[in-house]
Coordinates of C-alpha atoms (C1' of nucleotides) in Angstrom, one line a residue:
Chain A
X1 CA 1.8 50.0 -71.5
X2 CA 5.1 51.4 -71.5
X3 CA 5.8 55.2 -70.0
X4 CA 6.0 58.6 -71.7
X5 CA 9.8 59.1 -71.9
X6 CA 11.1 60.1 -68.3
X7 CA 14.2 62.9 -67.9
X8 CA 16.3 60.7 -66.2
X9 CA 19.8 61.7 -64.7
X10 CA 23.3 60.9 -63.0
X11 CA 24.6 63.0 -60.8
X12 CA 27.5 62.6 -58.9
X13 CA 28.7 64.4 -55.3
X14 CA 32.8 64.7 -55.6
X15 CA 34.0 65.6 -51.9
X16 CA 37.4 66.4 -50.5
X17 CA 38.9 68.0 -47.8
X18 CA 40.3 71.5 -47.6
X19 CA 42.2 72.5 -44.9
X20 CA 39.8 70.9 -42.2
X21 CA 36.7 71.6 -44.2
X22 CA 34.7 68.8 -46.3
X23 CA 34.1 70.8 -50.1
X24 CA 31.9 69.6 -53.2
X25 CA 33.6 70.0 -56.5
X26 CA 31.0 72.2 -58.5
X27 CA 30.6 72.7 -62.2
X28 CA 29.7 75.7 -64.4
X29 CA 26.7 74.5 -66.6
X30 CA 27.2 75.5 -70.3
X31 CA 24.1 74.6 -71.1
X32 CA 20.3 75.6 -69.8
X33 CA 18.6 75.5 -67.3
X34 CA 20.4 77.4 -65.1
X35 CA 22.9 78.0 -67.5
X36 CA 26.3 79.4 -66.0
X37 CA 25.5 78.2 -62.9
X38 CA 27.1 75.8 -60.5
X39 CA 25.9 73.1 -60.4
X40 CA 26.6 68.9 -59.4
X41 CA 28.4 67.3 -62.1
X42 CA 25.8 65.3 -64.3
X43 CA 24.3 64.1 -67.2
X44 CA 21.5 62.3 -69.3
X45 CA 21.7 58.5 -69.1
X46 CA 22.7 56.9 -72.3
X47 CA 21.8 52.8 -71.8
X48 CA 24.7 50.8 -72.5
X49 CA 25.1 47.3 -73.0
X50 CA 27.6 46.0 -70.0
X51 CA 27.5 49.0 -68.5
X52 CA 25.3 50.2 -65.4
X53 CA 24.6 53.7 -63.6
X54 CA 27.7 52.8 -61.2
X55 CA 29.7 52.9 -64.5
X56 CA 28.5 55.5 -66.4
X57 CA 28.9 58.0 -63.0
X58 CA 32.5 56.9 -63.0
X59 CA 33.0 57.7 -66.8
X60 CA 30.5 60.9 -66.2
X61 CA 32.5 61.7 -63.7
X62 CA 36.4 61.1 -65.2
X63 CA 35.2 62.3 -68.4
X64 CA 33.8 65.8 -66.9
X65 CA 36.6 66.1 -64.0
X66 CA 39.5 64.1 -65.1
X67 CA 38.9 62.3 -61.4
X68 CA 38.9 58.6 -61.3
X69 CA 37.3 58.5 -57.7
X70 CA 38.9 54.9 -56.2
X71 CA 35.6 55.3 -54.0
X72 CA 32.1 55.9 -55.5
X73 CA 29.4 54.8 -54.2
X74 CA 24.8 54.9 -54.8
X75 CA 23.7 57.6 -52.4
X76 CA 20.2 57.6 -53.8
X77 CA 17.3 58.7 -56.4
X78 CA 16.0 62.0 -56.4
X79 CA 12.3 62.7 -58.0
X80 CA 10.0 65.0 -58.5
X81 CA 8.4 67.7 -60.3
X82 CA 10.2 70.3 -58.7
X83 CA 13.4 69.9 -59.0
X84 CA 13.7 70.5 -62.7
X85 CA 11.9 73.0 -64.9
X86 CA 11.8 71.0 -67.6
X87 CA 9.2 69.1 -66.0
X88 CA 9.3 65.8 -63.9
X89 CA 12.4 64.2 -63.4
X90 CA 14.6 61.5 -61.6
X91 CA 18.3 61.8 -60.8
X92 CA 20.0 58.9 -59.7
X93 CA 22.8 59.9 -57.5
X94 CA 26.2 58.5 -56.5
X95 CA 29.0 60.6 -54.1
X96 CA 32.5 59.8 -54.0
X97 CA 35.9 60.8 -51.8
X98 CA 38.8 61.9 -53.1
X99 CA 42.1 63.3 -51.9
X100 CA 42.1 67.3 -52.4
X101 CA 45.7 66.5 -54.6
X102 CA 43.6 65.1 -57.0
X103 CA 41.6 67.6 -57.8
X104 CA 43.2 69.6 -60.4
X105 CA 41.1 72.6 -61.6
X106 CA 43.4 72.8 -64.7
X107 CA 42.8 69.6 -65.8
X108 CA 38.7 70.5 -65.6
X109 CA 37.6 74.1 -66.9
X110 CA 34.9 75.4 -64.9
X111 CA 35.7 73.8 -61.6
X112 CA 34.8 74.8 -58.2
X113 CA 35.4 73.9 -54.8
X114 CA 32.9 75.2 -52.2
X115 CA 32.7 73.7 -48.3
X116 CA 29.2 72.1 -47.7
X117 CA 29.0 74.1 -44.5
X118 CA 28.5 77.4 -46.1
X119 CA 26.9 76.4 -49.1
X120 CA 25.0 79.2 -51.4
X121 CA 21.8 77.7 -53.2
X122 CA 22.4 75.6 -55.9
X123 CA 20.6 75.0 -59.1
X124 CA 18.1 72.0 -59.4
X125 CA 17.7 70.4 -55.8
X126 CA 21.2 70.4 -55.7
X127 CA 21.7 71.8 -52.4
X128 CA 19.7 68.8 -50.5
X129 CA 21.0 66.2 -52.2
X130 CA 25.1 67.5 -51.4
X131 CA 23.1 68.0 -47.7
X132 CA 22.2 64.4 -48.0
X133 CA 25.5 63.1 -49.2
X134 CA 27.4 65.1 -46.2
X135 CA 25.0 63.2 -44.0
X136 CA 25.7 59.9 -45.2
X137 CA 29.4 60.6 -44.9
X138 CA 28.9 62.0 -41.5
X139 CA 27.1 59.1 -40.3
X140 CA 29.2 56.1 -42.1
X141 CA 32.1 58.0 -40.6
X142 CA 31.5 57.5 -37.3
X143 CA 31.4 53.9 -37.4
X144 CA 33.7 52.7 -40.7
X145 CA 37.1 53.4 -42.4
X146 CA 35.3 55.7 -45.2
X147 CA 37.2 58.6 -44.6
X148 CA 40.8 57.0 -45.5
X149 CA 39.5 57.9 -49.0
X150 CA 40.1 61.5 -48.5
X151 CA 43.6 60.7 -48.0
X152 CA 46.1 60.4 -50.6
X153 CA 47.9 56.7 -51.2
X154 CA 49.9 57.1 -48.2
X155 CA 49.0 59.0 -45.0
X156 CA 50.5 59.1 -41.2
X157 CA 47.6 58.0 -38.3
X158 CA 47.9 61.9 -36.6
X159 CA 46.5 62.8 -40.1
X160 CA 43.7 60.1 -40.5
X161 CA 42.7 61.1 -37.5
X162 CA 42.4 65.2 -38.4
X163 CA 40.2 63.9 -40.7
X164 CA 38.2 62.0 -39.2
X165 CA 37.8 64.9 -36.5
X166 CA 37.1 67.5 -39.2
X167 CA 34.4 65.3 -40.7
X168 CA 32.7 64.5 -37.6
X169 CA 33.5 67.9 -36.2
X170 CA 34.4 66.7 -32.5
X171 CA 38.0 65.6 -31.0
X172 CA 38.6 62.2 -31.0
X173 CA 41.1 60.3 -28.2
X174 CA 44.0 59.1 -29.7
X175 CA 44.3 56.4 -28.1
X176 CA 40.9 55.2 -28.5
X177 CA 41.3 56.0 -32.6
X178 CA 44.4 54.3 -32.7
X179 CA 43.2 50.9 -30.9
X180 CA 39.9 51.4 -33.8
X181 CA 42.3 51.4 -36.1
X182 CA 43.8 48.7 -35.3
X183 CA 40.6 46.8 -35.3
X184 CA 39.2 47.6 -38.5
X185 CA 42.3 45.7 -39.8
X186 CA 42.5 47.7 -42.9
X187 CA 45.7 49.8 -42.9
X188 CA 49.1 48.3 -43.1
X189 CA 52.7 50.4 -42.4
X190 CA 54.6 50.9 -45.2
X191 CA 58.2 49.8 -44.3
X192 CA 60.7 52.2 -43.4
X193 CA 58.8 55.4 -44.6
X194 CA 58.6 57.6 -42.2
X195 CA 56.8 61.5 -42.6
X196 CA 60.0 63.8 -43.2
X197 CA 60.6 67.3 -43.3
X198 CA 59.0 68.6 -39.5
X199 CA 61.1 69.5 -36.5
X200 CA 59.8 66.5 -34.3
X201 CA 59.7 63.1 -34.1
X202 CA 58.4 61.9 -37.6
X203 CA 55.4 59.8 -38.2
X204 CA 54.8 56.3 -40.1
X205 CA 53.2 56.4 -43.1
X206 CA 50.4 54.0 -43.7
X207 CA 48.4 52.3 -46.6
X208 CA 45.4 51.2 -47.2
X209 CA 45.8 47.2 -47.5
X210 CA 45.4 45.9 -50.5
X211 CA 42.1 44.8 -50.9
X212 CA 40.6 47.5 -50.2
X213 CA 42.6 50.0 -52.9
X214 CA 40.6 51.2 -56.1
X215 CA 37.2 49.5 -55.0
X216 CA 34.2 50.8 -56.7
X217 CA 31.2 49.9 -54.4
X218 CA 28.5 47.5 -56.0
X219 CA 24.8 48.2 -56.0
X220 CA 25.1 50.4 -53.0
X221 CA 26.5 48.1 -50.7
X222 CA 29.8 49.6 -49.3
X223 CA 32.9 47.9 -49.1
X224 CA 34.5 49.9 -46.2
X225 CA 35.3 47.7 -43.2
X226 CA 33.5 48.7 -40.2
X227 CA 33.8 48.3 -36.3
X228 CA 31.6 45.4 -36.2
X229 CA 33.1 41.8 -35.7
Chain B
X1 CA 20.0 66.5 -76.0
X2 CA 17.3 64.5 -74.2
X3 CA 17.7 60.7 -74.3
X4 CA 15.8 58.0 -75.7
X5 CA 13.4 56.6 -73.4
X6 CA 13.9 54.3 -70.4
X7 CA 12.3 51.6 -69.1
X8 CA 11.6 53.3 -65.7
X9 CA 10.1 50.9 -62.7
X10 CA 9.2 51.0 -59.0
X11 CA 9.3 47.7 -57.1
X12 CA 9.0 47.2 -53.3
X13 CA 10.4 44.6 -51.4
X14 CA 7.2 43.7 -48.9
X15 CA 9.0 41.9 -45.5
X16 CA 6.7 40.6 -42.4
X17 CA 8.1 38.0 -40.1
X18 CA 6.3 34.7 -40.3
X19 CA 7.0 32.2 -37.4
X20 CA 10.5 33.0 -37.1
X21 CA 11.2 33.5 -40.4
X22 CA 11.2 36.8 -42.8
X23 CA 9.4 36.5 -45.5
X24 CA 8.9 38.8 -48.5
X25 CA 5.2 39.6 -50.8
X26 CA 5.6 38.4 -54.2
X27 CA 2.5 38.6 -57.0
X28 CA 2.1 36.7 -59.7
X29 CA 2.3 38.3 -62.7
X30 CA -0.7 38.6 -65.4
X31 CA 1.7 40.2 -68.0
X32 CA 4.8 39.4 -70.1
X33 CA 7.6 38.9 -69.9
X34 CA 7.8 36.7 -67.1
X35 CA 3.7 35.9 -67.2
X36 CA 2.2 34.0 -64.7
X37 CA 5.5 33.7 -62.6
X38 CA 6.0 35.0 -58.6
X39 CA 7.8 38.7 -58.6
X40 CA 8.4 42.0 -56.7
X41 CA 5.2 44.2 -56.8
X42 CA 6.0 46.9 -59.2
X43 CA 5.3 48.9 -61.8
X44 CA 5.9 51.9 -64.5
X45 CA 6.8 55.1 -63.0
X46 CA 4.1 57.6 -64.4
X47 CA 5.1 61.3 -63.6
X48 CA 2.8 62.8 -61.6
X49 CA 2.7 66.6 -59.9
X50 CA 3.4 66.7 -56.4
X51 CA 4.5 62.9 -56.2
X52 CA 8.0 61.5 -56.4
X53 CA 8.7 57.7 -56.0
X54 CA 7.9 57.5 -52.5
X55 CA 4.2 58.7 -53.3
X56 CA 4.3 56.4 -56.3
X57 CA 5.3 53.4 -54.5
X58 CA 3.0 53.4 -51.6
X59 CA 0.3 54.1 -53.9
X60 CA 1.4 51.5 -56.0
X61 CA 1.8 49.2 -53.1
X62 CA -1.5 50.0 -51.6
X63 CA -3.4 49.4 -55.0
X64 CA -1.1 46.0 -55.8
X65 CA -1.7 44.2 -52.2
X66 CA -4.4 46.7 -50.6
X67 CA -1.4 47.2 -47.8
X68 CA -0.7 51.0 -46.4
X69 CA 2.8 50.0 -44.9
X70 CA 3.5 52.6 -42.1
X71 CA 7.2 51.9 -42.6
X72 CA 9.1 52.6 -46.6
X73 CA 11.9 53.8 -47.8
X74 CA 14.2 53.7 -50.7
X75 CA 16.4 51.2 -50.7
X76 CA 18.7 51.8 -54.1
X77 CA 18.2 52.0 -57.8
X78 CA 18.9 48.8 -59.8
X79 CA 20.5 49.6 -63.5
X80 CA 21.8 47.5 -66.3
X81 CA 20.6 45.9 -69.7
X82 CA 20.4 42.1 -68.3
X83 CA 17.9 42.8 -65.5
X84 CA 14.9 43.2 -68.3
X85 CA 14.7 41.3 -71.6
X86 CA 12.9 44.0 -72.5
X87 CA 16.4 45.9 -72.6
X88 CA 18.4 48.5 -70.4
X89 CA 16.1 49.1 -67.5
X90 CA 16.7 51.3 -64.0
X91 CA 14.3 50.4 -60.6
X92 CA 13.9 52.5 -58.3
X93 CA 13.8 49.9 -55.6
X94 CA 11.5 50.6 -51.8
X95 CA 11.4 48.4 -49.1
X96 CA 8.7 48.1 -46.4
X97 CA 8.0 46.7 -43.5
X98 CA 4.4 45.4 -41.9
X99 CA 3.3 42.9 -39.1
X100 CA 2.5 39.8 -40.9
X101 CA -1.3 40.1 -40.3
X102 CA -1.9 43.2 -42.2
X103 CA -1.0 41.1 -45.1
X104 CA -4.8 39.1 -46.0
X105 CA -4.2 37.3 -49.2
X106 CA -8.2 37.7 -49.7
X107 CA -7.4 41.3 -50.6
X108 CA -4.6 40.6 -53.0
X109 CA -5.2 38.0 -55.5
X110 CA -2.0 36.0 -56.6
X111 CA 0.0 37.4 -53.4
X112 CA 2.1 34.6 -52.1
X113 CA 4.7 35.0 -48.9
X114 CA 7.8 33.2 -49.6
X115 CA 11.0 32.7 -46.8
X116 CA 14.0 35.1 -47.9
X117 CA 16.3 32.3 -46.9
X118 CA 15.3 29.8 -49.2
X119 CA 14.4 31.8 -52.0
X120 CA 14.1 30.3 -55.4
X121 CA 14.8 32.1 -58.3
X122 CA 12.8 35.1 -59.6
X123 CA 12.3 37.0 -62.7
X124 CA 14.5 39.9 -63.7
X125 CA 17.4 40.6 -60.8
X126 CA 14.3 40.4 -58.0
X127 CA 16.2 38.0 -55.9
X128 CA 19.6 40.1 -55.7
X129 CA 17.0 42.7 -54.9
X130 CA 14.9 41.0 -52.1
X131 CA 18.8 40.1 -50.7
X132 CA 19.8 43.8 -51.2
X133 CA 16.5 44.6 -49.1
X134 CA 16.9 42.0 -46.2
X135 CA 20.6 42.7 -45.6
X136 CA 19.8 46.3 -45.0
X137 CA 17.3 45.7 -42.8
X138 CA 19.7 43.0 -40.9
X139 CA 21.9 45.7 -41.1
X140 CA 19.9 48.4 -39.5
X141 CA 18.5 45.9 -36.9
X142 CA 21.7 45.9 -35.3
X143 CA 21.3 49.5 -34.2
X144 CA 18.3 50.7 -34.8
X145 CA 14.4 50.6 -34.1
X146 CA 13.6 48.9 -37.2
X147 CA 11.7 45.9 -36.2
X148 CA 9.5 47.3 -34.1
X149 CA 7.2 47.5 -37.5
X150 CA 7.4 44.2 -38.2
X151 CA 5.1 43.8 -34.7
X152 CA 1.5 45.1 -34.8
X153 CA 0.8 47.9 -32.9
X154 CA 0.5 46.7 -29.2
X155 CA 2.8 44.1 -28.6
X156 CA 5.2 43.2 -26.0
X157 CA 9.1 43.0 -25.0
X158 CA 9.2 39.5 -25.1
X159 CA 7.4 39.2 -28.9
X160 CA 9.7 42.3 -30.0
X161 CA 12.7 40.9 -28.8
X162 CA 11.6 37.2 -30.2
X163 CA 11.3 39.1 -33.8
X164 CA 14.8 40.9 -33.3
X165 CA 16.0 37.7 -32.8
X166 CA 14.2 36.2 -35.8
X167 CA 15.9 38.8 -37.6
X168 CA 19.4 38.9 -36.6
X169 CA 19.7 35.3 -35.7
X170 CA 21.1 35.2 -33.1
X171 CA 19.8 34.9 -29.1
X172 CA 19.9 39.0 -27.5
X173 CA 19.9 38.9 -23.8
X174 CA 17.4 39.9 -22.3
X175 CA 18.8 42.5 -20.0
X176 CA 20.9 44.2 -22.1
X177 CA 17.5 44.1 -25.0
X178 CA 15.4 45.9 -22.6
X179 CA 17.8 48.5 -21.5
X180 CA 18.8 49.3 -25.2
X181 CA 14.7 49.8 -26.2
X182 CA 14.7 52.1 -22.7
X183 CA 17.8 53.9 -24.2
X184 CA 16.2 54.2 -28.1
X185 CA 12.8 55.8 -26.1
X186 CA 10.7 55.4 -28.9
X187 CA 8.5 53.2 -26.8
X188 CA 5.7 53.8 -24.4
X189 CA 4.0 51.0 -22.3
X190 CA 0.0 51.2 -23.1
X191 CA -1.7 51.8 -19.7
X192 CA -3.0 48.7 -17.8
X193 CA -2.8 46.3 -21.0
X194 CA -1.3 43.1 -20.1
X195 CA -1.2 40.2 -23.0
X196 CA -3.8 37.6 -21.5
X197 CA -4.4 34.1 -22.0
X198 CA -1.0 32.5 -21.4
X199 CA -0.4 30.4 -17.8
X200 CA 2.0 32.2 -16.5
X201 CA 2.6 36.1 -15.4
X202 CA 1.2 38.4 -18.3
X203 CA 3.6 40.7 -19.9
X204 CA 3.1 44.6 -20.2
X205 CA 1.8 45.6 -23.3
X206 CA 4.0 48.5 -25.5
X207 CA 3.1 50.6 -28.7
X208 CA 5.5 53.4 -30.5
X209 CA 5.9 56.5 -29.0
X210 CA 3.6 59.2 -31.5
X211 CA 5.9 60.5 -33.2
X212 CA 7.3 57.2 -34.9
X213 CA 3.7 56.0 -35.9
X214 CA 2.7 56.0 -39.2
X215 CA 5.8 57.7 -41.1
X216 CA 7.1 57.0 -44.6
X217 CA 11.3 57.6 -44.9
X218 CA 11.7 60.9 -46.5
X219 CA 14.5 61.2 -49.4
X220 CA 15.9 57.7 -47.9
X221 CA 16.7 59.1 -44.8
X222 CA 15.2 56.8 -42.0
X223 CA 13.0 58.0 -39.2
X224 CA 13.8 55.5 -36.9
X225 CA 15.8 56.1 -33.7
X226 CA 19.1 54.2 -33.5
X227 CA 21.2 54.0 -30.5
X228 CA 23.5 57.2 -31.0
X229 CA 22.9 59.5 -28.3
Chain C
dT1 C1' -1.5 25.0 -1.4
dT2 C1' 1.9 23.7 -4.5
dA3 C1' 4.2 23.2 -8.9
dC4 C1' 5.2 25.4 -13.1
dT5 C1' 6.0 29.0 -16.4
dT6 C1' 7.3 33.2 -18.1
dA7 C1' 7.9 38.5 -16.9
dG8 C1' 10.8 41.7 -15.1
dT9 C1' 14.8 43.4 -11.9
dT10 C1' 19.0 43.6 -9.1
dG11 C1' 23.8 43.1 -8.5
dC12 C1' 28.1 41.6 -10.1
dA13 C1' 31.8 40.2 -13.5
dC14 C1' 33.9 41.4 -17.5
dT15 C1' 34.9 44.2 -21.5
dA16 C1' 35.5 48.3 -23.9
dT17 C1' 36.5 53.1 -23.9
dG18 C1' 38.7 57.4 -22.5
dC19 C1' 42.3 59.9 -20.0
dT20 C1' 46.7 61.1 -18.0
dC21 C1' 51.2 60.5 -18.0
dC22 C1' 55.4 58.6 -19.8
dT23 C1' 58.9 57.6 -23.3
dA24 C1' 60.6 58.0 -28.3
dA25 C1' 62.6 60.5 -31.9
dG26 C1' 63.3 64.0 -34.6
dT27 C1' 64.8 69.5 -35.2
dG28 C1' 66.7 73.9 -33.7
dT29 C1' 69.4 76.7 -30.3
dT30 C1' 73.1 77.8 -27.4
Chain D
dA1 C1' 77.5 68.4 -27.3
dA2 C1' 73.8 69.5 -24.4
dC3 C1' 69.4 71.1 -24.0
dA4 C1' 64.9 72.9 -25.2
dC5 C1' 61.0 72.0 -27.9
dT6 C1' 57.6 69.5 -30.5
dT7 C1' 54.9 65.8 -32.0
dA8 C1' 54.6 60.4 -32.3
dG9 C1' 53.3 56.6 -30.0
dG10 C1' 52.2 53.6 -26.0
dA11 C1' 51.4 51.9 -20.8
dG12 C1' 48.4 51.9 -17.0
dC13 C1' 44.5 53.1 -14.7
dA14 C1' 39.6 55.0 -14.0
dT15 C1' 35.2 54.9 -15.8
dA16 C1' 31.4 53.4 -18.5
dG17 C1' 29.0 49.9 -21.0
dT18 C1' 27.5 45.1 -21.7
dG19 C1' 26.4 40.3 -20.5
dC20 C1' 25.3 36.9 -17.1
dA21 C1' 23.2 34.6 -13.2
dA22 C1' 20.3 34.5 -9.7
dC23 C1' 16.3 36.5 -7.8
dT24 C1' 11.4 38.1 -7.2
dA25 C1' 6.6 38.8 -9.4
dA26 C1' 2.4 37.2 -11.2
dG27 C1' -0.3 34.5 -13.6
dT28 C1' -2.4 29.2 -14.6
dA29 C1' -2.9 24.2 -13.7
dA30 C1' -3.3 20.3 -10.7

DNA sequence: TTACTTAGTTGCACTATGCTCCTAAGTGTT
DNA sequence: AACACTTAGGAGCATAGTGCAACTAAGTAA
């Protein structure tokens, strides 16, 4: 006995970092409910041979932003009869990092950036599920590599490490982040380029190493290193 | 522009510890396609008011196996057209947790425990699924409070470490085992209970703390205490 | 009473983490 | 050219956390 068809959803959670604040990338909805409001970038699932939901956010995602996210990632699946007036729904959602360069607002009309800290409501349950992605980056954070994502290609440690600070929220020792690091194995020096252009001594630039650039993650299981060993 | 209907599931991955090996619930299945072969306990989502998947999984566990598992929670949503031959198919997949002797195969006709380490194949994608399940659970083992449901409700430090031990496989020492379940605090000693019958000195009894017992993992957020402080 | 077994603890060695201070390497100023 | 200033990066030590071994505690069996 198969179902009564089911609204079904993907939504996808874009963060990035301004200044030292994490922001969601917002989009005006053209379309009721809530129509001219901001809301998560989304859509209907349309089953594809070949393709599953970790693909179709990605395309959702490049085909509504112009963002290919190297980093995109399950969060989970929302449900309920609230969270949608037209009746009860599921929304199966994925959040990715991105460096805040490559968020053009050009390239995708009706754009916004807002910081998760001050956010207004939002249409839908949209609200608790960016709430619930922060979380997850909060808390992966403090143990893994995920925030090299909100970096661009190349990045010096004293600015991982601002990152890492403004997502967490506390100071970190430098030392102690340096020597972490080092552990997690995953950044490599790129030879001879230093950061130019500041009246001090200038900083290495680093890389992600090659095996971890442009990963998506598979079936919710992340592909970040982490600190264990 | 609604879309055409999807097949829309629920499954639950059903772990106890047997011996010293995790084991997950399978039923055998009175339907097509895969009739009369061992898989997940599942079932259509029907959209009800005032439930989402949580609700519907419980109660779909509870009427499946007759088990009320004080411990569920989302563990991701499964996509794709080869999972079902039925065509393009998401689960919304749960996992839960229970001491082995809640499960009475009496109650649940065509229930069968199998070991998660030598698992033969199963219909649809069930055994990436059941491997999805039991390395999160590994995974949150390693810092968290997890496996205390796994025991019944009174059991010792001895039997809770012997079943995190089962579960990470690997020896914990003892020392540093009980000192980390002192840190967690989720942990009370039952007055006067000592477990009896053994020749040598009894150990002190222990059940969870209150507030732990009997909660379901809202929104895939977990309830259980991890070693963050 | 003695041997045996497992529970639970104490103290120490070792490892990991954080902090302070030092040197390095650039720019700008005099 | 010399010096002040700033930030990068690292060395060495103090402190905290973890693991180990050896001990005491409390029961049964002979």
């Amino acid at each position: 006995m198969p179902q009564k068809p089911i609204i079904c959803t993907i939504d996808v959670v874009l963060l990035c970092l301004q200044g030292s604040a994490l922001h969601v990338a917002l989009l005006k909805r053209d379309k009721p409910p809530f129509e001219g409001g901001y809301a998560l970038p989304g859509g209907f699932i349309h089953p594809e041979e070949d393709a599953d939901t970790l693909d179709a956010a990605a395309r959702m995602l490049n085909e509504k932003t112009g963002i290919a996210s190297p980093y995109l990632e399950q969060l989970c699946t929302f449900s309920g009869a609230a969270r949608d007036p037209r009746g009860w729904s599921i929304s199966i959602v994925y959040y990715a990092l991105v460096p805040a360069e490559l968020i053009k607002p050009d390239r995708a009309p009706g754009l916004q950036l807002q910081p998760v800290d001050q956010l207004r409501t939002l249409p839908f349950d949209h609200k608790e599920i960016v709430l619930a992605a922060v979380e997850r980056v909060r808390s992966k954070s403090s143990y893994s590599s995920l925030p090299v994502y909100l970096c661009g290609e190349q990045f010096t440690l004293p600015r991982l490490q601002a990152v890492y600070e403004a997502i967490l929220g506390e100071p970190i020792n430098k030392v102690s982040f340096r020597r972490k690091m080092d552990e997690l194995d995953m950044l490599e020096p790129v030879e001879g380029a230093l950061e130019a252009g500041r009246a001090n001594r200038p900083a290495q630039l680093y890389r992600l190493k090659n095996q971890y650039r442009n990963r998506l993650s598979l079936s919710g299981r992340a592909m970040t290193a982490n600190s264990d060993h």
